[in-house]
């Protein structure tokens, strides 16, 4: 092919990263054209993990949809229900009891701790630092044990309910939480020691994935990635909800810690390690000031579903997930007991936009770091799928259905069934 | 053709493979324990090779098939030959007198070269990038390695490894030479992981970056041969370092005398123990506690710091000897 | 160059491994034979880490207490419950279950004569080792009656389908 020859003469290689690649934990495709070790052209293609979960949710009742939303992503298995519950409560006009609000906040912060530690391990793995991956994930076991003790499972906690929470935090759990806080205070210091002072970690992450404030604002970057670029954005600070309204949460930005902002992967590490400490402070405040009271505004699920069937309304719920802000839009129209419209916006959707500009001009060795530093969650990300024919025309539902039927017929003919 | 020749031709490579795989097993076990894991059983590398040998060998469509298939054999053969030049304690090297340190230098290069050519011939972008990286890395670390060997040639006025292994190098020089030798040793220890393609210099086989790079298209028997050559080379490289810097025999060290057959066994075991300790320190510990460099960082490290270190060592040694 | 990570690795070398060697420390030569041996009691395996109270494992179903209110079917997000109209009970497919425990929360239960409070028909056990070759194996379907009986009951109805 003529194209091949040209690329051979100019010594350009096309490096296909994904949909299956060791640097990726979930499917996405990055097509990078490299010249030597420099990336000269890059294209990011998404849409490998679309599951039509929003459509499924709009066919079920609200309680079922809440638990479907928990299955959007395994690591954010509190973030999506949290946003859904907040949106639903706004739409239905339910106020959760104060104790439930505090318990929700504790669980959400526990999830942030485990997600951030997981990220630290993943980024270490991407630069070939597997022993640190094992070490950080060993540390992560503690918070998973605590979550298991409180909620009954290590992930997919099934804790939230519209108008409250399903399980109480008992005295024994509080003891375990205090023990865990001490453990992670020490572990966070160790992590600072090991990550921030390691010479090769520094060499591999300093000035890599350098996101400027302007670019971050332009591309609408959210979460720790934006905070690493020096932007003070944090839903817990900007639109406080639940127990965060009682706690003065401030966005963790590198300029407060180190005095300067680089916006690189090293700063992202810094922000995440300090956010673990911030989460510990929030949990400690919550257990010390936990109000007494009931757990659910409407304890009977049947009554809750009846309320939903009778209520018209819409609401937007925003929660600061470990990866950034996750936003759910829910609309109830008073005819059925589930949402008629359910829309999910996950943080990775915004954050993946920065891969293109950051990868351009980077080295091949930096590709995994750039991919990992935003902590991409691709199953949160794919909300819609287009199927195009060879002319680029978008096929609609009936055409795809017909094509599937025809293919089945063809296979049947081939097999002689 | 004598019986001894047959033993050296068949027995020695076999012994080399067994020792190489055994040391690889120990290395994996200790590395696992360092990361709080249980790790595979020590016999795991033998199983790995056995399993690879019964797997299908796939040659990619756009690979240059004959180069692609020959290079693993070249790599293993060069590693095996390398082993034949290294004296096992007081047991003399089988190929003693047919070559010296310079040959060893070339054999070390040949193995890396075979991997790089195999990578280029695979016709996959990952393998090509890996091969490019391997070539750059090779050009970077060959210089310090050559300097170390020159230093030894200066001291002994000979390139023969048997002469070097006979008298410990530390007894031949004074305090200035000692510092020089320590610098040379440090340079050699930094070169070791690069030579063996282990972390922090496994840049050509970076898993997360270029999906095992050079080896990405290899499978079945070819991969088993590369695996074996890697195991044998790791053992040979560390054995070479022991022969160069720590040739102290057991009887010398502890002032004991043994009768002829017993002393061979004891010295052989003593040598293996020394290799094991150095293997754990220079390979296992290093590969467990560092992340991977970028290629240009590694290159800069070798061309500036390690080169300066090695040259300084050479100058000190030369001052002492001249 | 000694780094902090290096000291950490040396420290971990001196500690015991963190891994719980469940079910066996090393992969056995023949997995199926090992499983058979364990089933026969000729070999013991290491225990998994104990689960806490409130763990959500395989669903337990007591058809005696089931009043057939179908509330669990209403709330089940995964549609893992099937209604059996003939006996007015439910059948639960464990492979579809997402272990949220909503059915347990919503189950009203039944008060047998001589009891003061109703006891729920559904509860979460601590059983979590549910791997199987067949997703419709006996172990993965919770039936209202014993398997043989239900098979006899089911045969005509399944033919009708």
mmCIF file of N, CA and C in Angstrom, chain C residues 17-108:
data_model
loop_
_atom_site.group_PDB
_atom_site.id
_atom_site.type_symbol
_atom_site.label_atom_id
_atom_site.label_comp_id
_atom_site.label_asym_id
_atom_site.label_seq_id
_atom_site.Cartn_x
_atom_site.Cartn_y
_atom_site.Cartn_z
ATOM 1 N N UNK C 17 4.407 -13.180 54.564
ATOM 2 C CA UNK C 17 3.605 -12.744 53.415
ATOM 3 C C UNK C 17 2.201 -12.343 53.842
ATOM 4 N N UNK C 18 1.668 -11.357 53.159
ATOM 5 C CA UNK C 18 0.339 -10.835 53.493
ATOM 6 C C UNK C 18 -0.766 -11.716 52.919
ATOM 7 N N UNK C 19 -0.424 -12.451 51.876
ATOM 8 C CA UNK C 19 -1.430 -13.243 51.169
ATOM 9 C C UNK C 19 -2.006 -14.333 52.056
ATOM 10 N N UNK C 20 -3.304 -14.511 51.982
ATOM 11 C CA UNK C 20 -3.926 -15.640 52.645
ATOM 12 C C UNK C 20 -3.909 -16.802 51.663
ATOM 13 N N UNK C 21 -3.206 -17.901 51.983
ATOM 14 C CA UNK C 21 -3.042 -18.957 50.969
ATOM 15 C C UNK C 21 -4.307 -19.783 50.780
ATOM 16 N N UNK C 22 -5.374 -19.113 50.378
ATOM 17 C CA UNK C 22 -6.635 -19.820 50.146
ATOM 18 C C UNK C 22 -6.771 -20.124 48.675
ATOM 19 N N UNK C 23 -7.180 -21.284 48.217
ATOM 20 C CA UNK C 23 -7.502 -22.486 49.003
ATOM 21 C C UNK C 23 -6.269 -23.339 49.286
ATOM 22 N N UNK C 24 -5.258 -23.262 48.412
ATOM 23 C CA UNK C 24 -4.001 -23.974 48.675
ATOM 24 C C UNK C 24 -2.862 -23.020 48.365
ATOM 25 N N UNK C 25 -1.694 -23.321 48.915
ATOM 26 C CA UNK C 25 -0.596 -22.378 48.769
ATOM 27 C C UNK C 25 -0.123 -22.297 47.317
ATOM 28 N N UNK C 26 0.096 -23.435 46.713
ATOM 29 C CA UNK C 26 0.526 -23.446 45.311
ATOM 30 C C UNK C 26 -0.513 -24.157 44.464
ATOM 31 N N UNK C 27 -0.573 -23.794 43.215
ATOM 32 C CA UNK C 27 -1.522 -24.444 42.310
ATOM 33 C C UNK C 27 -1.225 -25.936 42.260
ATOM 34 N N UNK C 28 -2.236 -26.776 42.472
ATOM 35 C CA UNK C 28 -1.985 -28.214 42.446
ATOM 36 C C UNK C 28 -1.763 -28.695 41.021
ATOM 37 N N UNK C 29 -1.164 -29.856 40.902
ATOM 38 C CA UNK C 29 -0.862 -30.393 39.570
ATOM 39 C C UNK C 29 -2.155 -30.675 38.812
ATOM 40 N N UNK C 30 -3.109 -31.242 39.519
ATOM 41 C CA UNK C 30 -4.375 -31.575 38.886
ATOM 42 C C UNK C 30 -5.508 -30.972 39.707
ATOM 43 N N UNK C 31 -6.123 -29.940 39.154
ATOM 44 C CA UNK C 31 -7.107 -29.195 39.941
ATOM 45 C C UNK C 31 -8.350 -30.028 40.204
ATOM 46 N N UNK C 32 -8.853 -30.708 39.177
ATOM 47 C CA UNK C 32 -10.089 -31.471 39.368
ATOM 48 C C UNK C 32 -9.900 -32.571 40.406
ATOM 49 N N UNK C 33 -8.743 -33.237 40.355
ATOM 50 C CA UNK C 33 -8.485 -34.302 41.329
ATOM 51 C C UNK C 33 -8.437 -33.739 42.739
ATOM 52 N N UNK C 34 -7.794 -32.561 42.853
ATOM 53 C CA UNK C 34 -7.708 -31.934 44.173
ATOM 54 C C UNK C 34 -9.094 -31.625 44.712
ATOM 55 N N UNK C 35 -9.958 -31.100 43.834
ATOM 56 C CA UNK C 35 -11.312 -30.757 44.281
ATOM 57 C C UNK C 35 -12.034 -32.024 44.747
ATOM 58 N N UNK C 36 -11.864 -33.109 43.987
ATOM 59 C CA UNK C 36 -12.517 -34.362 44.377
ATOM 60 C C UNK C 36 -12.011 -34.846 45.728
ATOM 61 N N UNK C 37 -10.699 -34.733 45.895
ATOM 62 C CA UNK C 37 -10.104 -35.169 47.164
ATOM 63 C C UNK C 37 -10.666 -34.366 48.323
ATOM 64 N N UNK C 38 -10.787 -33.044 48.126
ATOM 65 C CA UNK C 38 -11.319 -32.199 49.188
ATOM 66 C C UNK C 38 -12.754 -32.580 49.485
ATOM 67 N N UNK C 39 -13.516 -32.879 48.427
ATOM 68 C CA UNK C 39 -14.907 -33.261 48.622
ATOM 69 C C UNK C 39 -15.004 -34.557 49.416
ATOM 70 N N UNK C 40 -14.069 -35.487 49.146
ATOM 71 C CA UNK C 40 -14.076 -36.762 49.857
ATOM 72 C C UNK C 40 -13.482 -36.629 51.257
ATOM 73 N N UNK C 41 -12.884 -35.478 51.536
ATOM 74 C CA UNK C 41 -12.315 -35.283 52.864
ATOM 75 C C UNK C 41 -10.925 -35.858 53.026
ATOM 76 N N UNK C 42 -10.275 -36.195 51.913
ATOM 77 C CA UNK C 42 -8.917 -36.747 52.024
ATOM 78 C C UNK C 42 -7.872 -35.642 52.151
ATOM 79 N N UNK C 43 -8.288 -34.440 51.795
ATOM 80 C CA UNK C 43 -7.332 -33.336 51.804
ATOM 81 C C UNK C 43 -8.032 -32.134 52.419
ATOM 82 N N UNK C 44 -7.278 -31.310 53.116
ATOM 83 C CA UNK C 44 -7.910 -30.115 53.679
ATOM 84 C C UNK C 44 -7.370 -28.890 52.948
ATOM 85 N N UNK C 45 -8.199 -27.868 52.838
ATOM 86 C CA UNK C 45 -7.742 -26.633 52.207
ATOM 87 C C UNK C 45 -7.685 -25.543 53.259
ATOM 88 N N UNK C 46 -6.893 -24.533 52.984
ATOM 89 C CA UNK C 46 -6.826 -23.391 53.894
ATOM 90 C C UNK C 46 -8.154 -22.644 53.859
ATOM 91 N N UNK C 47 -8.538 -22.126 54.997
ATOM 92 C CA UNK C 47 -9.819 -21.449 55.065
ATOM 93 C C UNK C 47 -9.708 -20.042 54.509
ATOM 94 N N UNK C 48 -10.779 -19.549 53.898
ATOM 95 C CA UNK C 48 -10.777 -18.138 53.498
ATOM 96 C C UNK C 48 -10.859 -17.249 54.737
ATOM 97 N N UNK C 49 -10.551 -15.975 54.544
ATOM 98 C CA UNK C 49 -10.646 -15.023 55.655
ATOM 99 C C UNK C 49 -12.103 -14.938 56.096
ATOM 100 N N UNK C 50 -12.377 -15.037 57.403
ATOM 101 C CA UNK C 50 -13.780 -15.041 57.842
ATOM 102 C C UNK C 50 -14.487 -13.738 57.463
ATOM 103 N N UNK C 51 -15.745 -13.859 57.142
ATOM 104 C CA UNK C 51 -16.513 -12.680 56.750
ATOM 105 C C UNK C 51 -17.201 -12.095 57.980
ATOM 106 N N UNK C 52 -17.438 -10.789 57.986
ATOM 107 C CA UNK C 52 -18.063 -10.173 59.167
ATOM 108 C C UNK C 52 -19.562 -10.466 59.228
ATOM 109 N N UNK C 53 -20.169 -10.135 60.368
ATOM 110 C CA UNK C 53 -21.630 -10.229 60.479
ATOM 111 C C UNK C 53 -22.242 -9.250 59.489
ATOM 112 N N UNK C 54 -23.384 -9.630 58.957
ATOM 113 C CA UNK C 54 -24.023 -8.748 57.988
ATOM 114 C C UNK C 54 -23.465 -8.919 56.602
ATOM 115 N N UNK C 55 -22.632 -9.916 56.422
ATOM 116 C CA UNK C 55 -22.113 -10.191 55.080
ATOM 117 C C UNK C 55 -23.258 -10.647 54.188
ATOM 118 N N UNK C 56 -23.229 -10.209 52.937
ATOM 119 C CA UNK C 56 -24.305 -10.569 52.024
ATOM 120 C C UNK C 56 -23.844 -11.673 51.082
ATOM 121 N N UNK C 57 -24.135 -12.904 51.443
ATOM 122 C CA UNK C 57 -23.758 -14.028 50.594
ATOM 123 C C UNK C 57 -24.964 -14.596 49.880
ATOM 124 N N UNK C 58 -24.897 -15.891 49.616
ATOM 125 C CA UNK C 58 -25.983 -16.550 48.897
ATOM 126 C C UNK C 58 -27.299 -16.443 49.678
ATOM 127 N N UNK C 59 -28.359 -16.232 48.925
ATOM 128 C CA UNK C 59 -29.664 -16.034 49.559
ATOM 129 C C UNK C 59 -30.206 -17.355 50.111
ATOM 130 N N UNK C 60 -30.765 -17.289 51.345
ATOM 131 C CA UNK C 60 -31.419 -18.464 51.909
ATOM 132 C C UNK C 60 -32.928 -18.241 51.858
ATOM 133 N N UNK C 61 -33.654 -19.250 51.533
ATOM 134 C CA UNK C 61 -35.101 -19.097 51.340
ATOM 135 C C UNK C 61 -35.829 -20.174 52.117
ATOM 136 N N UNK C 62 -36.742 -19.726 52.929
ATOM 137 C CA UNK C 62 -37.530 -20.660 53.725
ATOM 138 C C UNK C 62 -38.967 -20.616 53.209
ATOM 139 N N UNK C 63 -39.355 -21.550 52.341
ATOM 140 C CA UNK C 63 -40.687 -21.459 51.712
ATOM 141 C C UNK C 63 -41.835 -21.559 52.717
ATOM 142 N N UNK C 64 -41.564 -22.159 53.884
ATOM 143 C CA UNK C 64 -42.597 -22.241 54.934
ATOM 144 C C UNK C 64 -43.092 -20.858 55.335
ATOM 145 N N UNK C 65 -42.114 -19.904 55.365
ATOM 146 C CA UNK C 65 -42.436 -18.558 55.853
ATOM 147 C C UNK C 65 -42.932 -17.649 54.732
ATOM 148 N N UNK C 66 -42.849 -18.116 53.508
ATOM 149 C CA UNK C 66 -43.176 -17.248 52.376
ATOM 150 C C UNK C 66 -44.683 -17.133 52.250
ATOM 151 N N UNK C 67 -45.162 -15.879 52.191
ATOM 152 C CA UNK C 67 -46.603 -15.682 52.062
ATOM 153 C C UNK C 67 -46.983 -15.382 50.622
ATOM 154 N N UNK C 68 -45.988 -15.338 49.741
ATOM 155 C CA UNK C 68 -46.278 -15.100 48.327
ATOM 156 C C UNK C 68 -46.719 -13.689 48.019
ATOM 157 N N UNK C 69 -46.090 -12.694 48.675
ATOM 158 C CA UNK C 69 -46.502 -11.308 48.464
ATOM 159 C C UNK C 69 -45.859 -10.688 47.237
ATOM 160 N N UNK C 70 -44.823 -11.299 46.701
ATOM 161 C CA UNK C 70 -44.129 -10.872 45.483
ATOM 162 C C UNK C 70 -43.417 -9.528 45.620
ATOM 163 N N UNK C 71 -43.204 -9.074 46.862
ATOM 164 C CA UNK C 71 -42.506 -7.794 47.035
ATOM 165 C C UNK C 71 -41.050 -7.915 46.590
ATOM 166 N N UNK C 72 -40.448 -9.088 46.857
ATOM 167 C CA UNK C 72 -39.040 -9.266 46.467
ATOM 168 C C UNK C 72 -38.887 -9.183 44.968
ATOM 169 N N UNK C 73 -39.900 -9.658 44.240
ATOM 170 C CA UNK C 73 -39.828 -9.586 42.775
ATOM 171 C C UNK C 73 -39.915 -8.122 42.343
ATOM 172 N N UNK C 74 -40.716 -7.344 43.057
ATOM 173 C CA UNK C 74 -40.873 -5.932 42.711
ATOM 174 C C UNK C 74 -39.556 -5.167 42.856
ATOM 175 N N UNK C 75 -38.828 -5.428 43.945
ATOM 176 C CA UNK C 75 -37.643 -4.601 44.197
ATOM 177 C C UNK C 75 -36.378 -5.175 43.590
ATOM 178 N N UNK C 76 -36.357 -6.442 43.227
ATOM 179 C CA UNK C 76 -35.088 -7.038 42.788
ATOM 180 C C UNK C 76 -34.550 -6.335 41.541
ATOM 181 N N UNK C 77 -33.387 -5.661 41.626
ATOM 182 C CA UNK C 77 -32.884 -4.909 40.480
ATOM 183 C C UNK C 77 -32.436 -5.809 39.339
ATOM 184 N N UNK C 78 -32.050 -7.046 39.653
ATOM 185 C CA UNK C 78 -31.473 -7.905 38.630
ATOM 186 C C UNK C 78 -32.498 -8.870 38.053
ATOM 187 N N UNK C 79 -33.727 -8.781 38.499
ATOM 188 C CA UNK C 79 -34.776 -9.729 38.093
ATOM 189 C C UNK C 79 -34.323 -11.169 38.317
ATOM 190 N N UNK C 80 -33.764 -11.423 39.493
ATOM 191 C CA UNK C 80 -33.256 -12.757 39.776
ATOM 192 C C UNK C 80 -34.328 -13.661 40.365
ATOM 193 N N UNK C 81 -35.496 -13.081 40.675
ATOM 194 C CA UNK C 81 -36.575 -13.869 41.275
ATOM 195 C C UNK C 81 -37.587 -14.266 40.199
ATOM 196 N N UNK C 82 -38.054 -15.476 40.319
ATOM 197 C CA UNK C 82 -39.087 -15.926 39.375
ATOM 198 C C UNK C 82 -40.301 -16.362 40.171
ATOM 199 N N UNK C 83 -41.441 -15.983 39.719
ATOM 200 C CA UNK C 83 -42.678 -16.324 40.405
ATOM 201 C C UNK C 83 -43.187 -17.667 39.896
ATOM 202 N N UNK C 84 -43.473 -18.581 40.831
ATOM 203 C CA UNK C 84 -44.047 -19.873 40.411
ATOM 204 C C UNK C 84 -45.515 -19.839 40.799
ATOM 205 N N UNK C 85 -46.389 -19.627 39.841
ATOM 206 C CA UNK C 85 -47.798 -19.435 40.210
ATOM 207 C C UNK C 85 -48.438 -20.675 40.821
ATOM 208 N N UNK C 86 -47.995 -21.894 40.406
ATOM 209 C CA UNK C 86 -48.675 -23.102 40.897
ATOM 210 C C UNK C 86 -48.596 -23.227 42.410
ATOM 211 N N UNK C 87 -47.403 -22.956 42.957
ATOM 212 C CA UNK C 87 -47.249 -23.119 44.405
ATOM 213 C C UNK C 87 -47.255 -21.773 45.126
ATOM 214 N N UNK C 88 -47.375 -20.678 44.368
ATOM 215 C CA UNK C 88 -47.362 -19.319 44.915
ATOM 216 C C UNK C 88 -46.097 -19.063 45.738
ATOM 217 N N UNK C 89 -44.970 -19.499 45.213
ATOM 218 C CA UNK C 89 -43.669 -19.252 45.867
ATOM 219 C C UNK C 89 -42.731 -18.658 44.820
ATOM 220 N N UNK C 90 -41.492 -18.382 45.224
ATOM 221 C CA UNK C 90 -40.529 -17.840 44.265
ATOM 222 C C UNK C 90 -39.384 -18.821 44.050
ATOM 223 N N UNK C 91 -38.752 -18.656 42.891
ATOM 224 C CA UNK C 91 -37.518 -19.378 42.619
ATOM 225 C C UNK C 91 -36.446 -18.323 42.420
ATOM 226 N N UNK C 92 -35.249 -18.570 43.003
ATOM 227 C CA UNK C 92 -34.188 -17.549 42.964
ATOM 228 C C UNK C 92 -32.991 -18.083 42.186
ATOM 229 N N UNK C 93 -32.562 -17.299 41.193
ATOM 230 C CA UNK C 93 -31.386 -17.675 40.406
ATOM 231 C C UNK C 93 -30.167 -16.948 40.959
ATOM 232 N N UNK C 94 -29.261 -17.693 41.591
ATOM 233 C CA UNK C 94 -28.115 -17.063 42.266
ATOM 234 C C UNK C 94 -27.179 -16.415 41.248
ATOM 235 N N UNK C 95 -27.094 -16.970 40.039
ATOM 236 C CA UNK C 95 -26.181 -16.401 39.043
ATOM 237 C C UNK C 95 -26.616 -15.013 38.588
ATOM 238 N N UNK C 96 -27.888 -14.705 38.713
ATOM 239 C CA UNK C 96 -28.350 -13.375 38.324
ATOM 240 C C UNK C 96 -28.298 -12.404 39.485
ATOM 241 N N UNK C 97 -28.200 -12.942 40.695
ATOM 242 C CA UNK C 97 -28.316 -12.123 41.904
ATOM 243 C C UNK C 97 -27.155 -11.145 42.001
ATOM 244 N N UNK C 98 -27.417 -9.915 42.430
ATOM 245 C CA UNK C 98 -26.326 -8.955 42.626
ATOM 246 C C UNK C 98 -26.066 -8.707 44.110
ATOM 247 N N UNK C 99 -26.653 -9.502 44.966
ATOM 248 C CA UNK C 99 -26.356 -9.501 46.405
ATOM 249 C C UNK C 99 -26.554 -8.133 47.046
ATOM 250 N N UNK C 100 -27.638 -7.443 46.670
ATOM 251 C CA UNK C 100 -27.893 -6.145 47.288
ATOM 252 C C UNK C 100 -28.677 -6.303 48.575
ATOM 253 N N UNK C 101 -29.398 -7.414 48.722
ATOM 254 C CA UNK C 101 -30.112 -7.631 49.973
ATOM 255 C C UNK C 101 -31.415 -6.874 50.087
ATOM 256 N N UNK C 102 -31.907 -6.278 48.999
ATOM 257 C CA UNK C 102 -33.170 -5.536 49.073
ATOM 258 C C UNK C 102 -34.335 -6.473 49.376
ATOM 259 N N UNK C 103 -34.314 -7.688 48.805
ATOM 260 C CA UNK C 103 -35.418 -8.630 49.017
ATOM 261 C C UNK C 103 -35.531 -9.007 50.488
ATOM 262 N N UNK C 104 -34.367 -9.090 51.161
ATOM 263 C CA UNK C 104 -34.392 -9.423 52.590
ATOM 264 C C UNK C 104 -35.015 -8.273 53.368
ATOM 265 N N UNK C 105 -34.645 -7.044 52.992
ATOM 266 C CA UNK C 105 -35.203 -5.879 53.675
ATOM 267 C C UNK C 105 -36.725 -5.817 53.540
ATOM 268 N N UNK C 106 -37.190 -6.171 52.335
ATOM 269 C CA UNK C 106 -38.596 -5.910 52.037
ATOM 270 C C UNK C 106 -39.495 -7.081 52.447
ATOM 271 N N UNK C 107 -38.894 -8.240 52.706
ATOM 272 C CA UNK C 107 -39.685 -9.440 52.984
ATOM 273 C C UNK C 107 -40.470 -9.287 54.295
ATOM 274 N N UNK C 108 -41.798 -9.451 54.253
ATOM 275 C CA UNK C 108 -42.575 -9.289 55.492
ATOM 276 C C UNK C 108 -42.491 -10.510 56.400
#
